[in-house]
Coordinates of C-alpha atoms in Angstrom, one line a residue:
M1 CA -13.7 -8.5 28.9
N2 CA -15.5 -6.8 25.9
Y3 CA -13.8 -4.5 23.4
T4 CA -14.9 -2.6 20.4
T5 CA -11.8 -2.3 18.3
Q6 CA -8.2 -3.6 18.2
M7 CA -7.1 -0.3 19.8
D8 CA -9.7 -0.6 22.5
A9 CA -8.6 -4.1 23.3
A10 CA -4.9 -3.1 23.4
K11 CA -5.7 -0.2 25.8
K12 CA -7.5 -2.6 28.1
G13 CA -4.6 -5.1 28.0
I14 CA -6.5 -7.6 26.0
I15 CA -4.6 -9.8 23.5
T16 CA -6.8 -10.5 20.5
K17 CA -6.5 -13.4 18.1
E18 CA -5.5 -10.9 15.4
M19 CA -2.6 -9.7 17.6
E20 CA -1.5 -13.3 18.2
I21 CA -1.4 -13.9 14.4
V22 CA 0.5 -10.7 13.7
S23 CA 3.0 -11.3 16.5
E24 CA 3.8 -14.8 15.1
K25 CA 4.2 -13.5 11.6
E26 CA 6.4 -10.6 12.6
Q27 CA 8.4 -12.6 15.2
I28 CA 8.0 -9.9 17.7
D29 CA 6.9 -9.9 21.4
I30 CA 3.2 -9.8 21.7
E31 CA 3.2 -7.4 24.6
L32 CA 5.3 -4.9 22.6
L33 CA 2.8 -5.3 19.8
R34 CA -0.2 -4.7 22.1
Q35 CA 1.5 -1.5 23.5
S36 CA 2.2 -0.2 20.0
I37 CA -1.4 -0.7 19.0
A38 CA -2.6 1.0 22.2
E39 CA -0.3 4.0 21.3
G40 CA -1.5 4.2 17.7
K41 CA 1.9 3.4 16.3
V42 CA 0.7 0.0 14.8
V43 CA -2.7 -0.8 13.3
I44 CA -4.3 -4.2 12.5
P45 CA -7.0 -3.4 10.0
A46 CA -9.6 -6.1 10.6
N47 CA -13.3 -5.4 10.0
K48 CA -15.5 -7.7 12.2
N49 CA -17.3 -8.7 9.0
H50 CA -14.3 -9.7 7.0
K51 CA -14.4 -13.4 7.8
S52 CA -11.7 -14.6 5.3
L53 CA -9.1 -12.1 6.6
D54 CA -5.5 -13.3 7.5
P55 CA -4.6 -10.2 9.6
E56 CA -1.5 -8.1 9.0
G57 CA 0.0 -5.3 11.2
V58 CA 1.1 -2.0 9.7
G59 CA 3.4 0.3 11.6
Q60 CA 6.5 0.8 13.7
G61 CA 8.9 -2.1 13.9
L62 CA 7.0 -4.3 11.4
R63 CA 7.7 -5.4 7.9
T64 CA 6.8 -2.8 5.3
K65 CA 3.5 -3.8 3.7
I66 CA 2.3 -3.1 0.1
N67 CA -1.1 -2.3 -1.3
V68 CA -2.5 -3.1 -4.8
N69 CA -5.2 -0.9 -6.3
L70 CA -7.9 -2.6 -8.4
G71 CA -11.5 -2.0 -9.4
I72 CA -13.9 -1.3 -12.2
S73 CA -14.4 2.0 -13.9
K74 CA -16.8 3.3 -16.6
D75 CA -14.3 2.7 -19.4
C76 CA -13.3 -0.7 -18.0
C77 CA -16.2 -2.4 -16.2
N78 CA -15.3 -6.1 -16.6
I79 CA -15.8 -7.6 -13.1
D80 CA -14.4 -11.0 -14.2
L81 CA -11.2 -9.4 -15.5
E82 CA -10.8 -7.5 -12.2
L83 CA -11.3 -10.7 -10.2
Q84 CA -8.5 -12.3 -12.3
K85 CA -6.3 -9.5 -11.1
V86 CA -7.4 -10.1 -7.6
R87 CA -6.4 -13.8 -7.8
K88 CA -3.0 -12.9 -9.3
A89 CA -2.4 -10.3 -6.6
L90 CA -3.2 -12.9 -3.9
E91 CA -1.0 -15.4 -5.6
L92 CA 1.8 -12.9 -5.3
K93 CA 1.0 -12.6 -1.6
V94 CA 0.2 -8.9 -1.4
E95 CA -0.9 -7.8 2.1
S96 CA -3.6 -5.4 1.0
I97 CA -6.0 -4.7 -1.9
M98 CA -7.8 -1.4 -2.4
D99 CA -11.0 -1.5 -4.4
L100 CA -11.2 1.8 -6.2
S101 CA -14.3 0.9 -8.2
S102 CA -16.3 3.9 -9.4
Y103 CA -18.9 2.6 -11.8
G104 CA -21.5 -0.1 -12.2
K105 CA -22.0 -3.0 -9.8
T106 CA -19.5 -1.8 -7.3
E107 CA -21.1 -3.6 -4.3
E108 CA -21.2 -6.9 -6.2
F109 CA -17.5 -6.7 -6.9
R110 CA -16.7 -5.5 -3.4
K111 CA -18.5 -8.4 -1.7
K112 CA -16.8 -11.0 -3.9
L113 CA -13.5 -9.4 -3.2
I114 CA -14.0 -9.4 0.5
D115 CA -15.3 -13.0 0.5
M116 CA -12.3 -14.4 -1.4
S117 CA -9.5 -12.2 0.0
P118 CA -7.3 -13.1 3.0
A119 CA -5.6 -9.7 2.3
M120 CA -7.0 -6.7 4.0
I121 CA -9.4 -4.7 1.9
G122 CA -9.5 -0.9 1.6
T123 CA -11.9 1.4 -0.3
V124 CA -12.5 5.1 -1.0
P125 CA -16.2 5.6 -0.4
I126 CA -16.4 8.9 -2.2
Y127 CA -15.5 7.1 -5.5
D128 CA -18.6 5.0 -5.1
A129 CA -21.0 7.7 -4.2
V130 CA -21.8 9.1 -7.6
G131 CA -22.6 5.7 -9.1
F132 CA -24.3 4.4 -5.9
Y133 CA -26.9 7.2 -6.0
D134 CA -26.9 7.9 -9.7
K135 CA -26.6 11.6 -8.9
E136 CA -24.2 14.3 -10.0
L137 CA -21.6 15.1 -7.4
K138 CA -23.1 18.5 -6.5
D139 CA -26.5 16.9 -5.6
I140 CA -25.2 14.3 -3.1
S141 CA -25.9 15.3 0.5
A142 CA -23.6 15.0 3.4
D143 CA -25.8 12.3 4.9
E144 CA -25.7 10.3 1.7
F145 CA -21.9 10.4 1.7
L146 CA -22.0 9.0 5.3
K147 CA -24.4 6.2 4.2
V148 CA -21.9 5.0 1.6
V149 CA -19.2 4.9 4.3
E150 CA -21.6 2.7 6.4
K151 CA -22.4 0.5 3.5
H152 CA -18.7 -0.2 2.9
A153 CA -18.1 -0.9 6.6
E154 CA -21.1 -3.2 6.7
N155 CA -19.7 -5.1 3.7
G156 CA -16.5 -5.9 5.6
V157 CA -14.0 -3.3 4.4
D158 CA -10.9 -3.2 6.7
F159 CA -9.8 0.4 6.0
M160 CA -11.2 3.4 4.2
T161 CA -9.5 6.4 2.7
I162 CA -11.4 9.4 4.1
H163 CA -10.4 12.8 2.8
A164 CA -11.2 14.8 5.9
G165 CA -8.2 17.1 5.9
I166 CA -9.2 19.2 2.9
N167 CA -11.5 21.5 4.9
R168 CA -12.4 25.1 4.1
E169 CA -9.4 26.4 5.9
T170 CA -7.0 24.1 3.9
A171 CA -8.8 25.2 0.7
K172 CA -8.0 28.8 1.5
I173 CA -4.3 27.9 1.8
F174 CA -4.5 26.1 -1.5
K175 CA -6.1 29.1 -3.3
R176 CA -3.5 31.5 -1.9
N177 CA -0.6 29.3 -3.0
P178 CA -1.1 28.3 -6.7
R179 CA 0.2 25.0 -7.8
L180 CA 1.4 23.7 -11.2
T181 CA -0.8 20.6 -11.0
N182 CA -3.6 21.8 -8.5
I183 CA -5.2 18.9 -6.6
V184 CA -4.4 15.5 -8.2
S185 CA -5.9 13.3 -5.6
R186 CA -9.1 11.9 -7.2
G187 CA -11.0 11.9 -3.9
G188 CA -9.5 15.2 -2.9
S189 CA -10.5 16.9 -6.1
L190 CA -14.1 15.5 -5.7
I191 CA -14.4 16.9 -2.2
Y192 CA -12.9 20.2 -3.1
A193 CA -15.3 20.5 -6.1
W194 CA -18.3 19.5 -3.8
M195 CA -17.3 22.2 -1.3
E196 CA -17.0 24.9 -4.0
L197 CA -20.2 23.9 -5.8
N198 CA -22.2 23.9 -2.6
D199 CA -20.4 26.6 -0.6
K200 CA -20.2 24.2 2.3
E201 CA -17.7 22.5 4.6
N202 CA -16.2 19.1 3.7
P203 CA -18.9 16.7 5.0
F204 CA -16.2 14.2 6.2
Y205 CA -14.6 16.9 8.3
E206 CA -17.8 18.5 9.5
H207 CA -19.3 15.2 10.5
F208 CA -16.1 13.4 11.5
D209 CA -17.6 12.1 14.7
K210 CA -20.3 10.3 12.7
V211 CA -17.5 8.7 10.6
L212 CA -15.9 7.6 13.9
D213 CA -19.2 6.1 15.0
I214 CA -19.2 3.9 12.0
C215 CA -15.5 2.9 12.2
E216 CA -15.8 2.1 15.9
K217 CA -18.9 -0.1 15.3
Y218 CA -17.2 -2.3 12.7
D219 CA -13.5 -1.7 13.6
V220 CA -12.7 0.0 10.4
T221 CA -9.2 1.6 10.3
I222 CA -9.4 5.2 8.9
S223 CA -6.7 5.9 6.3
L224 CA -6.7 9.7 6.4
G225 CA -6.4 10.7 2.8
D226 CA -3.9 13.3 1.5
A227 CA -6.1 15.4 -0.8
C228 CA -3.3 17.9 -1.2
R229 CA -0.5 15.4 -2.1
P230 CA 1.8 16.8 -4.7
G231 CA 1.1 15.7 -8.3
S232 CA 4.5 16.9 -9.5
I233 CA 7.9 17.4 -7.9
N234 CA 7.3 21.2 -8.5
D235 CA 4.5 21.1 -5.9
S236 CA 6.1 19.0 -3.2
T237 CA 6.3 20.0 0.5
D238 CA 4.3 23.2 -0.1
A239 CA 1.9 25.1 2.1
S240 CA -1.2 23.1 1.0
Q241 CA 0.4 19.7 1.7
I242 CA 1.7 20.7 5.1
K243 CA -1.5 22.5 6.2
E244 CA -3.5 19.4 5.4
L245 CA -1.0 17.2 7.3
I246 CA -1.5 19.4 10.4
V247 CA -5.3 18.9 10.2
L248 CA -4.7 15.1 9.8
G249 CA -2.7 15.1 13.0
E250 CA -5.6 16.8 14.8
L251 CA -8.1 14.3 13.4
T252 CA -5.8 11.4 14.4
K253 CA -6.1 12.4 18.1
R254 CA -9.8 12.6 17.8
A255 CA -10.0 9.1 16.3
W256 CA -7.7 7.7 19.0
E257 CA -10.0 9.1 21.7
R258 CA -12.7 6.9 20.2
N259 CA -10.3 3.9 19.9
V260 CA -10.5 4.1 16.1
Q261 CA -7.2 3.0 14.4
V262 CA -5.6 5.5 12.0
M263 CA -3.2 5.5 9.1
I264 CA -2.0 8.7 7.4
E265 CA -1.6 8.9 3.6
G266 CA 1.3 10.7 2.1
P267 CA 2.9 12.0 -1.0
G268 CA 2.9 11.8 -4.0
H269 CA 5.5 13.2 -6.3
M270 CA 8.8 14.6 -4.8
G271 CA 12.5 14.7 -5.3
I272 CA 14.7 12.2 -3.5
N273 CA 16.2 15.0 -1.4
E274 CA 12.8 15.7 0.2
I275 CA 11.6 12.2 1.1
E276 CA 13.3 11.7 4.5
T277 CA 12.2 15.1 5.7
N278 CA 8.6 14.3 4.7
M279 CA 8.7 11.1 6.6
I280 CA 9.9 12.9 9.8
L281 CA 7.2 15.6 9.4
E282 CA 4.4 13.0 9.1
K283 CA 5.5 11.1 12.1
K284 CA 6.0 14.3 14.2
L285 CA 2.8 16.0 13.1
C286 CA 0.6 12.9 13.2
H287 CA 2.0 11.6 16.5
G288 CA 3.7 8.4 15.2
A289 CA 0.7 7.0 13.3
P290 CA 1.6 4.6 10.5
F291 CA 2.4 6.3 7.2
Y292 CA 1.0 5.0 4.0
V293 CA 2.6 6.5 0.9
L294 CA 2.0 6.5 -2.9
G295 CA 5.5 6.1 -4.3
P296 CA 6.8 8.7 -3.8
I297 CA 7.4 9.2 -7.5
V298 CA 10.8 10.8 -7.7
T299 CA 10.7 12.3 -11.2
D300 CA 7.9 13.2 -13.6
I301 CA 9.6 12.3 -16.9
A302 CA 8.9 8.5 -17.1
P303 CA 5.3 7.7 -18.1
G304 CA 5.3 3.9 -18.8
Y305 CA 8.1 3.4 -16.1
D306 CA 6.5 4.9 -13.0
H307 CA 6.7 1.5 -11.3
I308 CA 10.5 2.2 -11.3
T309 CA 10.3 5.9 -10.2
S310 CA 7.9 4.8 -7.5
A311 CA 10.1 1.9 -6.3
I312 CA 13.1 4.3 -5.9
G313 CA 11.0 6.6 -3.8
G314 CA 9.3 3.9 -1.9
A315 CA 12.6 2.3 -0.8
I316 CA 13.9 5.6 0.5
A317 CA 10.5 6.5 2.2
A318 CA 10.2 3.1 3.9
S319 CA 13.8 3.1 5.1
S320 CA 13.1 6.6 6.5
G321 CA 10.0 5.6 8.4
A322 CA 7.1 4.9 6.0
D323 CA 5.2 1.7 6.9
F324 CA 3.0 0.9 4.0
L325 CA 3.6 1.4 0.2
C326 CA 0.9 1.7 -2.4
Y327 CA 2.1 0.1 -5.5
V328 CA 2.4 2.0 -8.8
T329 CA 2.3 0.3 -12.1
P330 CA 3.8 1.1 -15.5
A331 CA 0.3 2.3 -16.5
E332 CA 0.2 5.0 -13.9
H333 CA -1.1 8.3 -15.5
L334 CA -1.9 6.4 -18.7
R335 CA -4.6 3.8 -18.4
L336 CA -6.2 1.1 -16.2
P337 CA -3.5 -1.5 -15.6
T338 CA -3.5 -4.9 -17.2
I339 CA -2.7 -8.1 -15.2
E340 CA 0.9 -7.8 -16.5
D341 CA 1.1 -4.1 -15.5
M342 CA -0.2 -5.1 -12.1
K343 CA 2.4 -7.8 -11.6
E344 CA 5.2 -5.4 -12.5
G345 CA 4.0 -2.9 -10.1
I346 CA 3.7 -5.5 -7.3
I347 CA 7.2 -6.8 -7.8
A348 CA 8.7 -3.4 -8.0
S349 CA 6.9 -2.4 -4.8
K350 CA 7.9 -5.6 -3.0
I351 CA 11.5 -5.0 -3.9
A352 CA 11.3 -1.5 -2.5
A353 CA 9.7 -2.8 0.7
H354 CA 12.2 -5.5 1.3
A355 CA 15.2 -3.2 0.6
A356 CA 13.8 -0.9 3.2
D357 CA 13.3 -3.7 5.7
I358 CA 17.0 -4.6 5.4
A359 CA 17.9 -0.9 6.1
K360 CA 15.4 -0.8 9.1
G361 CA 16.8 -4.0 10.6
I362 CA 13.5 -5.8 10.4
K363 CA 13.9 -9.3 11.9
G364 CA 14.4 -12.0 9.2
A365 CA 14.8 -9.5 6.3
K366 CA 18.6 -10.2 5.6
E367 CA 18.2 -13.9 6.0
W368 CA 16.3 -14.1 2.7
D369 CA 19.2 -12.4 0.9
Y370 CA 21.7 -14.7 2.7
K371 CA 20.0 -17.8 1.4
I372 CA 19.8 -16.6 -2.2
S373 CA 23.4 -15.5 -2.1
E374 CA 24.4 -18.9 -0.8
A375 CA 22.5 -20.6 -3.6
R376 CA 24.2 -18.3 -6.1
Q377 CA 27.6 -19.1 -4.7
N378 CA 26.8 -22.8 -5.0
L379 CA 25.5 -22.4 -8.5
D380 CA 22.3 -24.0 -7.3
W381 CA 19.9 -22.7 -10.0
E382 CA 16.8 -24.4 -8.7
R383 CA 17.3 -23.1 -5.2
M384 CA 17.8 -19.6 -6.6
F385 CA 14.5 -19.8 -8.5
Q386 CA 12.7 -21.0 -5.4
L387 CA 14.0 -18.1 -3.4
A388 CA 13.6 -15.4 -6.1
I389 CA 10.9 -12.7 -5.6
D390 CA 9.6 -13.6 -9.0
P391 CA 10.5 -17.3 -9.6
E392 CA 8.6 -17.4 -12.9
K393 CA 10.6 -14.7 -14.6
A394 CA 13.9 -15.9 -13.2
R395 CA 13.3 -19.4 -14.5
R396 CA 12.1 -18.1 -17.9
Y397 CA 15.2 -16.0 -18.4
R398 CA 17.4 -19.0 -17.7
N399 CA 15.5 -21.3 -20.0
E400 CA 15.4 -18.7 -22.9
S401 CA 19.2 -18.7 -23.1
K402 CA 20.9 -21.9 -22.2
P403 CA 24.7 -22.0 -21.6
E404 CA 27.0 -24.7 -22.9
H405 CA 27.9 -25.6 -19.4
E406 CA 25.2 -25.9 -16.8
D407 CA 27.4 -24.5 -14.0
S408 CA 27.4 -21.1 -15.8
C409 CA 25.1 -18.7 -17.7
T410 CA 25.3 -17.2 -21.1
M411 CA 26.6 -13.9 -19.7
C412 CA 30.0 -15.3 -18.6
G413 CA 30.2 -18.9 -19.7
K414 CA 33.3 -20.6 -18.3
M415 CA 34.6 -17.2 -17.2
C416 CA 31.9 -17.2 -14.4
S417 CA 33.5 -15.9 -11.3
M418 CA 31.4 -18.2 -9.0
R419 CA 32.4 -21.3 -11.0
N420 CA 36.1 -20.5 -11.2
M421 CA 36.4 -19.3 -7.5
N422 CA 34.7 -22.5 -6.4
K423 CA 37.2 -24.5 -8.4
V424 CA 40.3 -22.5 -7.2
M425 CA 39.2 -22.6 -3.6
K426 CA 39.1 -26.4 -3.8
G427 CA 42.6 -26.5 -5.4
K428 CA 41.3 -27.4 -8.9
N429 CA 42.5 -26.1 -12.2
I430 CA 40.5 -23.7 -14.3
N431 CA 40.0 -24.7 -18.0
I432 CA 38.4 -21.8 -19.9
L433 CA 39.5 -22.6 -23.5
R434 CA 39.3 -26.4 -23.3
E435 CA 37.2 -29.1 -21.7
D436 CA 37.7 -29.7 -18.0
D437 CA 40.1 -32.4 -16.9

């Protein structure tokens, strides 16, 4: 039986090879997975032209996945350096990479990325449009925007952020309800500016059926962008954000009618006390579609440390229903991240995702913690390093400060609770001030 997309296959009762792979990775019943995909609660972003893909599922009942943002810009257009970041991200086993390139040889970088990456690849086509056509934003036509979407799909991109929810109606709400930080989404601000400059409707909203044609043809998952996400905790959960979310829910149903898979993008900056409510709102208004969040960043005071503010919010968001976390690096709001910035962002996001998976009761999550706790109790340093989320850093810290006794560390020495409890539980004496018997 033929099918066009993973959702189409799922609705027809077909088990695809991608479903088989995800079922095995997640240790879940394949029929349950198929049903979740048919209902839109799980997506498997898998473009037919992405031949190197090792598929992942995103959504209800699955491990929380993380995404890494990369790409060249006008100020930092070194393709080789960005490819180094790609290799490092893949080494750290990220499930997704978004190419946010906005200048220069974007297609060259995108094709290399897709060819080498087993991780799913996402893009934001509007970022690419200005450079692709070498035109100012105002002069790009609706048809030209759609051609960039098709080009990305043809290249093999698995999911695309499409800012279709910032239509003229949403824009009116935004104008009537002033914000401290206006529209901080880069794609959202570009669409809003294009609408204002041309006095026209958002082309991605007006021609959404044409976007669906492209996505159905290549099985591209639409990641419905949150143009009105809050850029400060002052602006969170306001009229603009909620109005756009309602529109995204309507667009989700239209996509599902065409068997196009959908994710919903979410906030943004917000206080801890608002996160759980926002997760419930998204799932309700968008009919259970997987939720992809940036952060949330829970305080605005920590430039240089936003991988931490984001990890705090990400853990709470994912434990409350978010399915996919976009990493944030220490360089957020400050510069294009370095490889080290990227690594710190990945590790922080992976910690948040895993902490949430424990809370959600995801199969196998707590077992990892059990194994490392067992190694810690046994003072098995090598086993601890092997199990650590960042073995390189754990091993380096240990080697930089060697204890007198190998069964301890330089924090506690012979007062180590693990060491002494192991001895006492075996009926042995504890010698702290002198050598052991």
